[in-house]
mmCIF file of C-alpha atoms and ligand atoms in Angstrom:
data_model
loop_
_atom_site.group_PDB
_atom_site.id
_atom_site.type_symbol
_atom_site.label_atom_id
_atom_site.label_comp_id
_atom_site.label_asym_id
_atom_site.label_seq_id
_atom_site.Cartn_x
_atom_site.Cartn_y
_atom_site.Cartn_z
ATOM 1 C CA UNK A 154 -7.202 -88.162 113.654
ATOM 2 C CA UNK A 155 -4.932 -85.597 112.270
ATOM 3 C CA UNK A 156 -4.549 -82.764 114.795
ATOM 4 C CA UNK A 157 -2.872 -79.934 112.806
ATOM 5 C CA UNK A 158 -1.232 -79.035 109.460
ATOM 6 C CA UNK A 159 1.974 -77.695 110.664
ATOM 7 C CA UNK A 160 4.849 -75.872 108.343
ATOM 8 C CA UNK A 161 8.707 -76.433 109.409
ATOM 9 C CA UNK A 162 11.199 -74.339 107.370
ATOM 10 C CA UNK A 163 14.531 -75.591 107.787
ATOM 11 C CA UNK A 164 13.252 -79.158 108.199
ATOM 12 C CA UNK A 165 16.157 -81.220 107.118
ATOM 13 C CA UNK A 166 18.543 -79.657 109.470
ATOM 14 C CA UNK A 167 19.623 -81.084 113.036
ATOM 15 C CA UNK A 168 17.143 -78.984 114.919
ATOM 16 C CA UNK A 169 14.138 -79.012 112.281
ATOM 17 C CA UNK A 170 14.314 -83.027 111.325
ATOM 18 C CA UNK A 171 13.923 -83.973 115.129
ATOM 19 C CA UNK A 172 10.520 -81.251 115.396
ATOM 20 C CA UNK A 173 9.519 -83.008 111.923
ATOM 21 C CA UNK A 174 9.994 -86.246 113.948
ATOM 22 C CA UNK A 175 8.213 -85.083 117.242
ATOM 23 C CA UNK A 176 5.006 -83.083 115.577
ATOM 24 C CA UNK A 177 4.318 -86.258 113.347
ATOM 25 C CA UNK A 178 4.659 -88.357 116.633
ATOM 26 C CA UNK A 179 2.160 -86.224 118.189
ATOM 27 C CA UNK A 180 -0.337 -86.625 115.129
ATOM 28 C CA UNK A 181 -0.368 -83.350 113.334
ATOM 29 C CA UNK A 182 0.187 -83.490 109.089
ATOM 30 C CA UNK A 183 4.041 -81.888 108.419
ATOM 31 C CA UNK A 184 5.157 -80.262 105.323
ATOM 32 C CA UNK A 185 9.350 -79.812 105.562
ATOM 33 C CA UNK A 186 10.730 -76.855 103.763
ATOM 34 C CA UNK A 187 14.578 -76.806 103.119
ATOM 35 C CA UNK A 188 17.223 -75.945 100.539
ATOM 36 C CA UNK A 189 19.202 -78.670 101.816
ATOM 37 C CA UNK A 190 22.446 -75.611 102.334
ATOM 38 C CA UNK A 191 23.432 -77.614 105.647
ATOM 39 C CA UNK A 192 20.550 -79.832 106.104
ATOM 40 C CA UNK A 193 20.876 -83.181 104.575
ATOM 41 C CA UNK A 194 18.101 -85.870 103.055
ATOM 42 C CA UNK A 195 19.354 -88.317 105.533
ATOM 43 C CA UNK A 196 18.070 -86.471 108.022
ATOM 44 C CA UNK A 197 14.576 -86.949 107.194
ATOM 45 C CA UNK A 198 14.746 -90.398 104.848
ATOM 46 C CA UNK A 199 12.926 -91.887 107.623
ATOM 47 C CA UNK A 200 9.897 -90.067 107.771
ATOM 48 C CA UNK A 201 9.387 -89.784 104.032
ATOM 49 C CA UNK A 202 7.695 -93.225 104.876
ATOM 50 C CA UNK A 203 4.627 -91.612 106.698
ATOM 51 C CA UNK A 204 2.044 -90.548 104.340
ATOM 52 C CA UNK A 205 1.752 -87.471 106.847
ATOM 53 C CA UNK A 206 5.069 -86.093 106.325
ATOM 54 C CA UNK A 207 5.826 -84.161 102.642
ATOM 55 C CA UNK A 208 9.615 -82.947 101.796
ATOM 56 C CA UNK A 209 9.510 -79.806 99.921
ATOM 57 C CA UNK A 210 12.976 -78.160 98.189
ATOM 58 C CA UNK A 211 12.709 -74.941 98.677
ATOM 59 C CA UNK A 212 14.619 -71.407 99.417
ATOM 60 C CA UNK A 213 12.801 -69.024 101.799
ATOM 61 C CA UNK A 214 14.776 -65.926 100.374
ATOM 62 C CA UNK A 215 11.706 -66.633 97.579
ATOM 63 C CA UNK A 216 8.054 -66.251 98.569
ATOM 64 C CA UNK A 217 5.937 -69.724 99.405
ATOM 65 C CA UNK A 218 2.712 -70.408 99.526
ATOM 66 C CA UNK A 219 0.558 -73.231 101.623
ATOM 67 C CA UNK A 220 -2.461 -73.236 103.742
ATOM 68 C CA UNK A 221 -1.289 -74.395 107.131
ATOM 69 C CA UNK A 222 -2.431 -73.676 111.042
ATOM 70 C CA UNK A 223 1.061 -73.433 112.219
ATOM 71 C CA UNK A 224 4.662 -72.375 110.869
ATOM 72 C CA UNK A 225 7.887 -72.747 112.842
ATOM 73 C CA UNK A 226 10.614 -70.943 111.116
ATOM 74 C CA UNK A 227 14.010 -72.413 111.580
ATOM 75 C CA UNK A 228 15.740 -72.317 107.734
ATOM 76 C CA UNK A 229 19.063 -70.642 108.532
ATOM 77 C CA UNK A 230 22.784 -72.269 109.000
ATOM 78 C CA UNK A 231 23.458 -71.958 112.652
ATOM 79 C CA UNK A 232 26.958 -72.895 112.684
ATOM 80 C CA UNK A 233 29.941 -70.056 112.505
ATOM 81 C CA UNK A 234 31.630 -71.583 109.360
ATOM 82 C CA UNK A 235 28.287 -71.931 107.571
ATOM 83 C CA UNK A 236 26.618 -68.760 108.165
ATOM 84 C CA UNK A 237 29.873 -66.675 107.190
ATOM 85 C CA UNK A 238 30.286 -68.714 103.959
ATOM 86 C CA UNK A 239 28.353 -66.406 102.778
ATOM 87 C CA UNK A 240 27.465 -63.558 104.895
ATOM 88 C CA UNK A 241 25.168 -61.658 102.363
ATOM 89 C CA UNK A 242 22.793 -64.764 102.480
ATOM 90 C CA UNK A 243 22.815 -65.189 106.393
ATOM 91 C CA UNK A 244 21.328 -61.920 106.246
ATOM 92 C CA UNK A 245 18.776 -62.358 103.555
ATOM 93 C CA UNK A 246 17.951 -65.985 105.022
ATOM 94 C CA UNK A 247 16.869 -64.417 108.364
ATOM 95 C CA UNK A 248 15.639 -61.057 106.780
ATOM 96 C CA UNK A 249 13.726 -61.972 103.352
ATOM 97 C CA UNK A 250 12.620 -65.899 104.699
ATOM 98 C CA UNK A 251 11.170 -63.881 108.079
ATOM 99 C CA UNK A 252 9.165 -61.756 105.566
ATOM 100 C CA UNK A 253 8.243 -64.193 103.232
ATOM 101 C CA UNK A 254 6.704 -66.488 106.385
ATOM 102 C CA UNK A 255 5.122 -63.380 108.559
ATOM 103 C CA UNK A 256 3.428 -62.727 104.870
ATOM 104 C CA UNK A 257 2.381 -66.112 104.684
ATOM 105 C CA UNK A 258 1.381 -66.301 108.310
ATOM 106 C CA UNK A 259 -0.626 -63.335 108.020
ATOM 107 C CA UNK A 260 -2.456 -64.532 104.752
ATOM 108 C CA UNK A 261 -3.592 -67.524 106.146
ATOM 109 C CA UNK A 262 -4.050 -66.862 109.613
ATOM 110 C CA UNK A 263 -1.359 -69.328 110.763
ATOM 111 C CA UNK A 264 0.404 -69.247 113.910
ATOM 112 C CA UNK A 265 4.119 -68.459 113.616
ATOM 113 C CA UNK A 266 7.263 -69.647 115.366
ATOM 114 C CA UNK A 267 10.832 -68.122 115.185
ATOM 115 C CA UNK A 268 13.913 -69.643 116.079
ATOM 116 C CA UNK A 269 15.958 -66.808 117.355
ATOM 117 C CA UNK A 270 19.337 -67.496 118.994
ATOM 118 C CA UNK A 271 21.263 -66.209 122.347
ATOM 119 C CA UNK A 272 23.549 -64.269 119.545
ATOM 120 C CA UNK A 273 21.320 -61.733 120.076
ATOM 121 C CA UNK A 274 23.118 -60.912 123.335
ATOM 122 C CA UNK A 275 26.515 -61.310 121.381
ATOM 123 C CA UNK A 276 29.304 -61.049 123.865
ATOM 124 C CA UNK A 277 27.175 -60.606 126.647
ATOM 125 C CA UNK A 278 28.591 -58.286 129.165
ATOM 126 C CA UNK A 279 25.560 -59.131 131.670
ATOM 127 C CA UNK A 280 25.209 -62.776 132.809
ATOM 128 C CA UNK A 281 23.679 -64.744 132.822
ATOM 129 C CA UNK A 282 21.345 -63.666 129.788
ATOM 130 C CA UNK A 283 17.849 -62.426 131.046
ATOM 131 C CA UNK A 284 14.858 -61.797 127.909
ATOM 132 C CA UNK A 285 15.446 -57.711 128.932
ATOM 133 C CA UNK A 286 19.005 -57.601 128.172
ATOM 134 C CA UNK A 287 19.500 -55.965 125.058
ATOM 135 C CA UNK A 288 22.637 -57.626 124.148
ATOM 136 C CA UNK A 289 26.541 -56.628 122.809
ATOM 137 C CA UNK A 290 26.593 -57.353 119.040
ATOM 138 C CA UNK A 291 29.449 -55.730 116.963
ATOM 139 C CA UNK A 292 27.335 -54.915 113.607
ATOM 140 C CA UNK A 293 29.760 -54.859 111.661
ATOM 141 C CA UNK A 294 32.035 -58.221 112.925
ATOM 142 C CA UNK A 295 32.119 -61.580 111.206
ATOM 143 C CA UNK A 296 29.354 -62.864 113.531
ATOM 144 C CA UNK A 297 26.881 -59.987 111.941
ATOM 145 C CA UNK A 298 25.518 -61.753 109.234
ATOM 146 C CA UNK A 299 24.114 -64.123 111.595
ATOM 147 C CA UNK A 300 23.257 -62.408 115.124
ATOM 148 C CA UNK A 301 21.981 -58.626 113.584
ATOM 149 C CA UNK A 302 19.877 -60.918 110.432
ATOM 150 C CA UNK A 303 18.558 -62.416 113.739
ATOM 151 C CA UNK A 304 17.805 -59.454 115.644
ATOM 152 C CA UNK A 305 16.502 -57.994 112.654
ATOM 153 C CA UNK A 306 13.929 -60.852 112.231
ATOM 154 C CA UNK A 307 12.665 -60.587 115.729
ATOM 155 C CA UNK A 308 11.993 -57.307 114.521
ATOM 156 C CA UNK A 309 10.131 -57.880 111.819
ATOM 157 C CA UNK A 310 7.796 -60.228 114.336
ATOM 158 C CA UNK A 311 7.487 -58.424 117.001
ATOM 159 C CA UNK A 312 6.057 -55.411 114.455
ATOM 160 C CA UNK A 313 3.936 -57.727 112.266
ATOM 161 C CA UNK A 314 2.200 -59.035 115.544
ATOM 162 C CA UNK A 315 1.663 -55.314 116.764
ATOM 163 C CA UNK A 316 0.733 -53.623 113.476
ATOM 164 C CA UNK A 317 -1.260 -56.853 111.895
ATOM 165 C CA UNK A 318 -2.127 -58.993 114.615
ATOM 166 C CA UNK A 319 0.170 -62.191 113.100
ATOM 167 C CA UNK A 320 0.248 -64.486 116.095
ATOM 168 C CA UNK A 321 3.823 -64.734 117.042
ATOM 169 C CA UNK A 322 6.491 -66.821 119.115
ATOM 170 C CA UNK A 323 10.022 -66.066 119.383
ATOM 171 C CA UNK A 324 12.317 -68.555 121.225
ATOM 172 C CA UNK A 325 16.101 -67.531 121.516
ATOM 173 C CA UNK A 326 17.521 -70.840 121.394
ATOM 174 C CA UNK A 327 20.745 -71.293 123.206
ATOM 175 C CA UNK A 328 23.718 -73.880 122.314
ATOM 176 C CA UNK A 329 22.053 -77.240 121.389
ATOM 177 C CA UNK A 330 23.805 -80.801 120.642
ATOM 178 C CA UNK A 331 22.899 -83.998 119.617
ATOM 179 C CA UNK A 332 21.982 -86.697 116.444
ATOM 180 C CA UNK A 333 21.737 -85.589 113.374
ATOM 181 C CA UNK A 334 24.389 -82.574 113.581
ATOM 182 C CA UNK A 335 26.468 -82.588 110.862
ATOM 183 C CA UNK A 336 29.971 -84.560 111.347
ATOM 184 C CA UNK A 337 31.458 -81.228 109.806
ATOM 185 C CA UNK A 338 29.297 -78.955 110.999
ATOM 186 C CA UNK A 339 31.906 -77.224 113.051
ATOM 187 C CA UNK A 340 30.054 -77.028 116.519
ATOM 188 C CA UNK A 341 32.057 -77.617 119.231
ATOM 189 C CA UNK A 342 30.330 -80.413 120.637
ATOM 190 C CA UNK A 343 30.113 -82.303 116.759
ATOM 191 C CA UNK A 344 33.909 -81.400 116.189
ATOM 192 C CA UNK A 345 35.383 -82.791 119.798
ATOM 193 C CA UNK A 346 33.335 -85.705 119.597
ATOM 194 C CA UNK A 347 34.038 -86.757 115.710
ATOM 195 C CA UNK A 348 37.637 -85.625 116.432
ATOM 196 C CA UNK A 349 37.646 -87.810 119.412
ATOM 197 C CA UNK A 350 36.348 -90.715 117.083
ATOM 198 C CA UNK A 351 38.923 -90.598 114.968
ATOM 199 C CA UNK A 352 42.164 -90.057 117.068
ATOM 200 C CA UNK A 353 42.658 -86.812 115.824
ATOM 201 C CA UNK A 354 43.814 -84.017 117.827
ATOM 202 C CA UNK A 355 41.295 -81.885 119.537
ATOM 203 C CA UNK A 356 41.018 -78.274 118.522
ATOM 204 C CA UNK A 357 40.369 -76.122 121.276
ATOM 205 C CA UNK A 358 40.179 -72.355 119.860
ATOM 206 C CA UNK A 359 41.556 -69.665 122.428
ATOM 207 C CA UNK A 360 42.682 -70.913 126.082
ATOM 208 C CA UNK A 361 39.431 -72.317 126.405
ATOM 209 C CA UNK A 362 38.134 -70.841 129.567
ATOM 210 C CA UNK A 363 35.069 -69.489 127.206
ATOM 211 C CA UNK A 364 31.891 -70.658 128.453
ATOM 212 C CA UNK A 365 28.749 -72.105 126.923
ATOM 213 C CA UNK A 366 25.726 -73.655 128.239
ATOM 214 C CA UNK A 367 24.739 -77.069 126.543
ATOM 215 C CA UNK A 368 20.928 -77.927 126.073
ATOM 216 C CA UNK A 369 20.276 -81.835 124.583
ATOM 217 C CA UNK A 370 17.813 -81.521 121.643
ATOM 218 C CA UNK A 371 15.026 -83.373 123.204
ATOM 219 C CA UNK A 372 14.664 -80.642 126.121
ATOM 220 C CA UNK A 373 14.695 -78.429 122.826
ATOM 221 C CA UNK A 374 11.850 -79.586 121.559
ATOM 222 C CA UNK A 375 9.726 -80.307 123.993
ATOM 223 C CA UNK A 376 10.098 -76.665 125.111
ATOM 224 C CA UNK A 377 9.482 -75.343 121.614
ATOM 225 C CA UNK A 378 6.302 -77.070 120.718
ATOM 226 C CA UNK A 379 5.305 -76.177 125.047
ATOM 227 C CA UNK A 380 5.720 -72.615 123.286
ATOM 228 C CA UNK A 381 3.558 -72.972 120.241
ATOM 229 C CA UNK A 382 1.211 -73.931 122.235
ATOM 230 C CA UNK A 383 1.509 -72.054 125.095
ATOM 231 C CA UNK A 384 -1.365 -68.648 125.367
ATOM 232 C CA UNK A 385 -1.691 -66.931 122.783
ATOM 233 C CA UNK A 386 -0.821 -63.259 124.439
ATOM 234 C CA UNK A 387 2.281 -64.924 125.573
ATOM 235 C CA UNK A 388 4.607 -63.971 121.851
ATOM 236 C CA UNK A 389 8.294 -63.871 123.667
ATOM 237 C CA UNK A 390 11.097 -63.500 123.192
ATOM 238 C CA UNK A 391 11.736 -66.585 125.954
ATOM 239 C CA UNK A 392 15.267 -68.129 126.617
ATOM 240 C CA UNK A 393 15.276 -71.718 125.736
ATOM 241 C CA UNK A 394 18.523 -73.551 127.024
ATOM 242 C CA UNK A 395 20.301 -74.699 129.744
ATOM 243 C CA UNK A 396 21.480 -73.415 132.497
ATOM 244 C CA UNK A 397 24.332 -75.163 133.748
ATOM 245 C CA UNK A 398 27.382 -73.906 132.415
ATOM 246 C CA UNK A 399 30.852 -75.034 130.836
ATOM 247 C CA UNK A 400 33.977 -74.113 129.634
ATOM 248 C CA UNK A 401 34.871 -75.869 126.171
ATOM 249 C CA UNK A 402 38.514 -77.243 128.020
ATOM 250 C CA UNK A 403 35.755 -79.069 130.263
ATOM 251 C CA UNK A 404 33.862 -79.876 127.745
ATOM 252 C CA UNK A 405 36.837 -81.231 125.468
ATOM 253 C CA UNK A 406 37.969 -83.418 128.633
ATOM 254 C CA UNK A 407 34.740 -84.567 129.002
ATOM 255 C CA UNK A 408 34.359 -85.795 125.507
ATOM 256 C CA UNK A 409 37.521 -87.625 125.609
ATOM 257 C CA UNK A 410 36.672 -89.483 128.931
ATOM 258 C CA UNK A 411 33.631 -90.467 127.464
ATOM 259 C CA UNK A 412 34.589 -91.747 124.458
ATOM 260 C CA UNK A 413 38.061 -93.086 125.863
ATOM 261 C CA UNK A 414 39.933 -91.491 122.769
ATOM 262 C CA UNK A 415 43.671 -90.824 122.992
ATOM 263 C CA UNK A 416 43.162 -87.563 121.216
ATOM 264 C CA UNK A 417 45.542 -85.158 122.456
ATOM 265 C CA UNK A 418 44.129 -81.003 122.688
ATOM 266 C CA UNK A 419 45.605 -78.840 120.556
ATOM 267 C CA UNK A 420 45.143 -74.830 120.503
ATOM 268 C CA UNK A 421 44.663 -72.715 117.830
ATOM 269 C CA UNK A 422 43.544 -68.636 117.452
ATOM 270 C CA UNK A 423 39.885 -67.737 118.702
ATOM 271 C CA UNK A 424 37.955 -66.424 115.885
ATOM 272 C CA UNK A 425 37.291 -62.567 115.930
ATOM 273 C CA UNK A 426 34.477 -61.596 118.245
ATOM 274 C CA UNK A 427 33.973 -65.025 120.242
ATOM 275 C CA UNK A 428 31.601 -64.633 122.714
ATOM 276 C CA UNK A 429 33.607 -65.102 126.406
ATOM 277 C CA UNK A 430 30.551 -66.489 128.077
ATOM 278 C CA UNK A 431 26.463 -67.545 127.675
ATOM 279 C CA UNK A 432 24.388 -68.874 130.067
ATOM 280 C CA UNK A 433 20.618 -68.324 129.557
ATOM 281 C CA UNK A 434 18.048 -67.308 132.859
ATOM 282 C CA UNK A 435 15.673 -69.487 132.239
ATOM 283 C CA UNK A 436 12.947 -67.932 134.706
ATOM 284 C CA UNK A 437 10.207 -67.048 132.457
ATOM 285 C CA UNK A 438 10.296 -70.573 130.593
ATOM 286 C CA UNK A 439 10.045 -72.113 133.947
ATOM 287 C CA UNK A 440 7.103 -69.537 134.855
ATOM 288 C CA UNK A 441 5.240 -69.440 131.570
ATOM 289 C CA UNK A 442 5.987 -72.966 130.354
ATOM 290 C CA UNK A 443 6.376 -74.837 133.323
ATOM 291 C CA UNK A 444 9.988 -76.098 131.478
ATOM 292 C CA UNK A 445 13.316 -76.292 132.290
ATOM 293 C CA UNK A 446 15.632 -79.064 130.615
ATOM 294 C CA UNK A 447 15.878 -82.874 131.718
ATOM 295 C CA UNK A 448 18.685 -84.098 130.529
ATOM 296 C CA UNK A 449 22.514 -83.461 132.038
ATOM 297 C CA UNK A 450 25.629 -82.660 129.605
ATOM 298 C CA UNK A 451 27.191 -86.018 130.232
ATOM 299 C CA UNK A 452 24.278 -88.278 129.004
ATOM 300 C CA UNK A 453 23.318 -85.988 126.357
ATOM 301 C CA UNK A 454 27.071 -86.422 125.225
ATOM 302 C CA UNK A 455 26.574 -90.179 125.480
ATOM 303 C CA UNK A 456 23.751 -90.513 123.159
ATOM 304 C CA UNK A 457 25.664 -88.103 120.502
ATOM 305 C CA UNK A 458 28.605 -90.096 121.138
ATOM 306 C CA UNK A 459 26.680 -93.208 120.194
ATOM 307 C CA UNK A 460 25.293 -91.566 117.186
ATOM 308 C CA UNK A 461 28.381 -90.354 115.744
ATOM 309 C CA UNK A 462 29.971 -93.994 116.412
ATOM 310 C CA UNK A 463 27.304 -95.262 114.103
ATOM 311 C CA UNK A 464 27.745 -92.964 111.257
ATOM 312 C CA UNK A 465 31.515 -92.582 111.064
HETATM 313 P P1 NAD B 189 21.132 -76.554 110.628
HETATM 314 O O1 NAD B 189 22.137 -75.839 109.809
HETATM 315 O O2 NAD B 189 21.319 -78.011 110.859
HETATM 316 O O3 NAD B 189 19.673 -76.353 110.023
HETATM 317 C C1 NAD B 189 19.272 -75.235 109.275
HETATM 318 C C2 NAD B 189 18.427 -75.706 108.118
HETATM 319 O O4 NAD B 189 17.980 -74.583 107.364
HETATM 320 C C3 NAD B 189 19.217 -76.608 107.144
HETATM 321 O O5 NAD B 189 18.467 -77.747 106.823
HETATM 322 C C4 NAD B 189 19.417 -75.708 105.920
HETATM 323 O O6 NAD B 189 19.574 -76.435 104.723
HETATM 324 C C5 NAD B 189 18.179 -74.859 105.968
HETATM 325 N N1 NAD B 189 18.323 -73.570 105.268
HETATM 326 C C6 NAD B 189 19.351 -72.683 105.374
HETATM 327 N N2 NAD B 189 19.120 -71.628 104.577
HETATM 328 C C7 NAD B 189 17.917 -71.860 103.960
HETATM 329 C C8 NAD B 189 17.159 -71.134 103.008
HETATM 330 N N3 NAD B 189 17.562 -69.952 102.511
HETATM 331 N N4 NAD B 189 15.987 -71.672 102.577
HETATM 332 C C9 NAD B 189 15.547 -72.876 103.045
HETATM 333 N N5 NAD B 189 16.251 -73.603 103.949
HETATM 334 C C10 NAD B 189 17.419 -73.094 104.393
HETATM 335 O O7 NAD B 189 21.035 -75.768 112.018
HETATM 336 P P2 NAD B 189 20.180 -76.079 113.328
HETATM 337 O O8 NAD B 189 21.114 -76.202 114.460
HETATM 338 O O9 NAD B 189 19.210 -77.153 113.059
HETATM 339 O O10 NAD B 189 19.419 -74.686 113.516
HETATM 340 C C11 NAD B 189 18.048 -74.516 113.173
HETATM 341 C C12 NAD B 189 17.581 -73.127 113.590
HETATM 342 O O11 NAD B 189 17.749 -72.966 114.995
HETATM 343 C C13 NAD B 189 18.360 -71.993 112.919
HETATM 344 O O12 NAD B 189 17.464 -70.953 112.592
HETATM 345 C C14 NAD B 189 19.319 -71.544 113.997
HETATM 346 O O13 NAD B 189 19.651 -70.190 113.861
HETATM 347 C C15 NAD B 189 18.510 -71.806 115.259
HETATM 348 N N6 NAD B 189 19.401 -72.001 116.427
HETATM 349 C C16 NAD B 189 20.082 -73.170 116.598
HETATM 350 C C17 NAD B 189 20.928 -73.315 117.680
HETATM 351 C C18 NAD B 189 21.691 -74.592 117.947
HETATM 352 O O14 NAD B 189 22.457 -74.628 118.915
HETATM 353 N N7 NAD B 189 21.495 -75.657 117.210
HETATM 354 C C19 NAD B 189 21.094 -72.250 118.575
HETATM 355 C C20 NAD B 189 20.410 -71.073 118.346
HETATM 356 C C21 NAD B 189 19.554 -70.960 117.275
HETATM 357 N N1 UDP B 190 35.195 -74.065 119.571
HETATM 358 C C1 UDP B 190 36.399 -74.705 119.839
HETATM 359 N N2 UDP B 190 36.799 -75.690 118.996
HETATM 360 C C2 UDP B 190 36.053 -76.092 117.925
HETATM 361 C C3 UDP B 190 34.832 -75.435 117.666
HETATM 362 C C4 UDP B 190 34.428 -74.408 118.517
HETATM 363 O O1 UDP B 190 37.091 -74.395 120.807
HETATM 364 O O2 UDP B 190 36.494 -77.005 117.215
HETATM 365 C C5 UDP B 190 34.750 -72.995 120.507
HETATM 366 C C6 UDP B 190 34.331 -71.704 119.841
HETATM 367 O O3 UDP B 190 35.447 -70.839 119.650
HETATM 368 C C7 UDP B 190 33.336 -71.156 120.862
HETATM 369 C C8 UDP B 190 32.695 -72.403 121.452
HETATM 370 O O4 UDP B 190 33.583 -73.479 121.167
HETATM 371 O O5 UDP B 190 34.026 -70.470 121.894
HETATM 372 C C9 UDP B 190 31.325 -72.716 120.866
HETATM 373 O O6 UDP B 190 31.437 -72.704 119.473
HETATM 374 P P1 UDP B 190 30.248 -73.093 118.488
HETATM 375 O O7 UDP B 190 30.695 -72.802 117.105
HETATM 376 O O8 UDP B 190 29.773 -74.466 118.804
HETATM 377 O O9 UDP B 190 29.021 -72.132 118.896
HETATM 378 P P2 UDP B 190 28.903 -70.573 119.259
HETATM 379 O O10 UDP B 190 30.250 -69.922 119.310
HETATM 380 O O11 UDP B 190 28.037 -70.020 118.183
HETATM 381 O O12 UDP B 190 28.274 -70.596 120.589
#
């Protein structure tokens, strides 16, 4: 029995092909949506197979239309290099895609999700990162495209939930690894581990004493779809990542234990306006959704590390 027509924008990406995966898995009929700008077929060849699952190419900048219970927003590049290739489209991505899918969700009635990010703290200067903190974003820095299009389309939710009664969810997604990232990405967990794969040198920007907090992509999910459908006067914002914390020299000497590479680190300039720490409270996830993640850094690293064995 199908259980639920459900919309995923940004479907071929690392984070949307594994929902595409999970939702089918649980039953419900999945349309992807994707301009393929860092998402890639391969990611979602597999499920092409299941009469349930329909690929669509499309940019959210333009308005779309579908009948569907559920929408979870997530078209947007969500790596550095990506979303300040071109900054002007970040923006519009997050801006124009969140109006063109709170339009839609309104239309039809559908339930909407929206992958926000813990860039809307920026460099936090409280820590760790509660829902109430109202963050430390430059506006006008090289990260801006991303974090204020992001704060900007919370925004836009929060008001279209108050002023037309859209059903909303916002999740602020913090640092997430695993299959299906793009070998050049260029996340720090994707670059160590490919660079560690290959015997080249390891590129550690700054002195590395920057911290981040790394969440494995199942814990991801689970906690995203726990938020879809968690109740319905529960809209977010809620902190989805986990807690225990790293610097990226750990992290770097972790990869290359695990993967037994003789990479050597080498250490080049941190980019302008890197945040110097990020660590998300998790308390209302664990009070509303009864979540917290499963999975510890090292054998989250060991399943990427297998993955990115198989495709190099
Ligand atoms: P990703 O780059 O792998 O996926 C983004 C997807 O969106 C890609 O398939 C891309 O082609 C698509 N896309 C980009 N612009 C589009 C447009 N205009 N129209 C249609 N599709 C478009 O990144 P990801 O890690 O899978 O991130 C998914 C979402 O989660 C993003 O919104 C990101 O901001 C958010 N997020 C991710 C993380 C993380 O650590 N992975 C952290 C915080 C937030
Ligand atoms: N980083 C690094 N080497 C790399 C890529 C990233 O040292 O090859 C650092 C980066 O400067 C940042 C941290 O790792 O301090 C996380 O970077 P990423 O781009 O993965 O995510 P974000 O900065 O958005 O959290």
């Amino acid at each position: 029995m199908i259980k639920k027509k459900v919309l995923v924008t940004g479907g071929a990406g690392f984070l949307g092909s594994h929902l595409c995966e999970r939702l089918l898995n649980d039953g419900n009929e999945v349309v992807c949506l994707d301009n393929y700008f860092t998402g890639q077929k391969q990611n979602i060849v597999a499920l092409l197979k299941n009469p349930y699952f329909e690929m669509i190419r499309h940019d959210v900048t333009m308005p779309f239309f579908i009948e569907v219970d559920e929408i979870y927003n997530l078209a947007c590049p969500a790596s550095p290099i990506h979303y300040q290739y071109n900054a002007i489209k970040t923006v519009k991505t997050s801006v124009m895609g969140a109006i063109n899918m709170l339009g839609l969700a309104k239309r039809i009635k559908a339930k909407i999700l929206q992958a926000s990010t813990s860039e809307v703290y920026g460099d936090p200067d409280v820590h760790p990162q509660p829902e109430t903190y109202w963050g430390h974003v430059n506006p006008i820095g090289t990260r801006a495209c991303y974090d204020e299009g992001k704060r900007a389309a919370e925004t836009l939710f929060i008001n279209y939930h108050k002023q037309n009664n859209v059903r909303i969810k916002i999740i602020r997604i913090f640092n997430t690894y695993g299959p299906r990232m793009h070998p050049n990405d260029g996340r720090v967990v994707s670059n160590f581990i490919v660079q560690a794969l290959r015997g080249q040198d390891i590129t550690i920007y700054g002195d590395g004493t920057q911290t981040r907090s790394f969440q494995y992509v199942d814990d991801l999910i689970g906690g995203m779809i726990l938020m879809m459908n968690t109740r319905e006067d529960f809209t977010g914002p809620v902190n989805l990542g986990n807690p225990v914390e790293f610097t990226i020299r750990e992290l770097a000497e972790k990869v290359i234990q695990l993967t037994g590479s003789r990479s050597k680190i080498v250490w080049m300039p941190l980019p302008p306006d890197d945040p110097t720490q990020r660590q998300p409270d998790i308390t209302l996830a664990r009070k509303e959704l009864k979540w917290e993640p499963e999975i510890p850094l090292e054998e989250g690293l060991k399943k990427t590390i297998e993955y990115f064995t198989s495709i190099i």
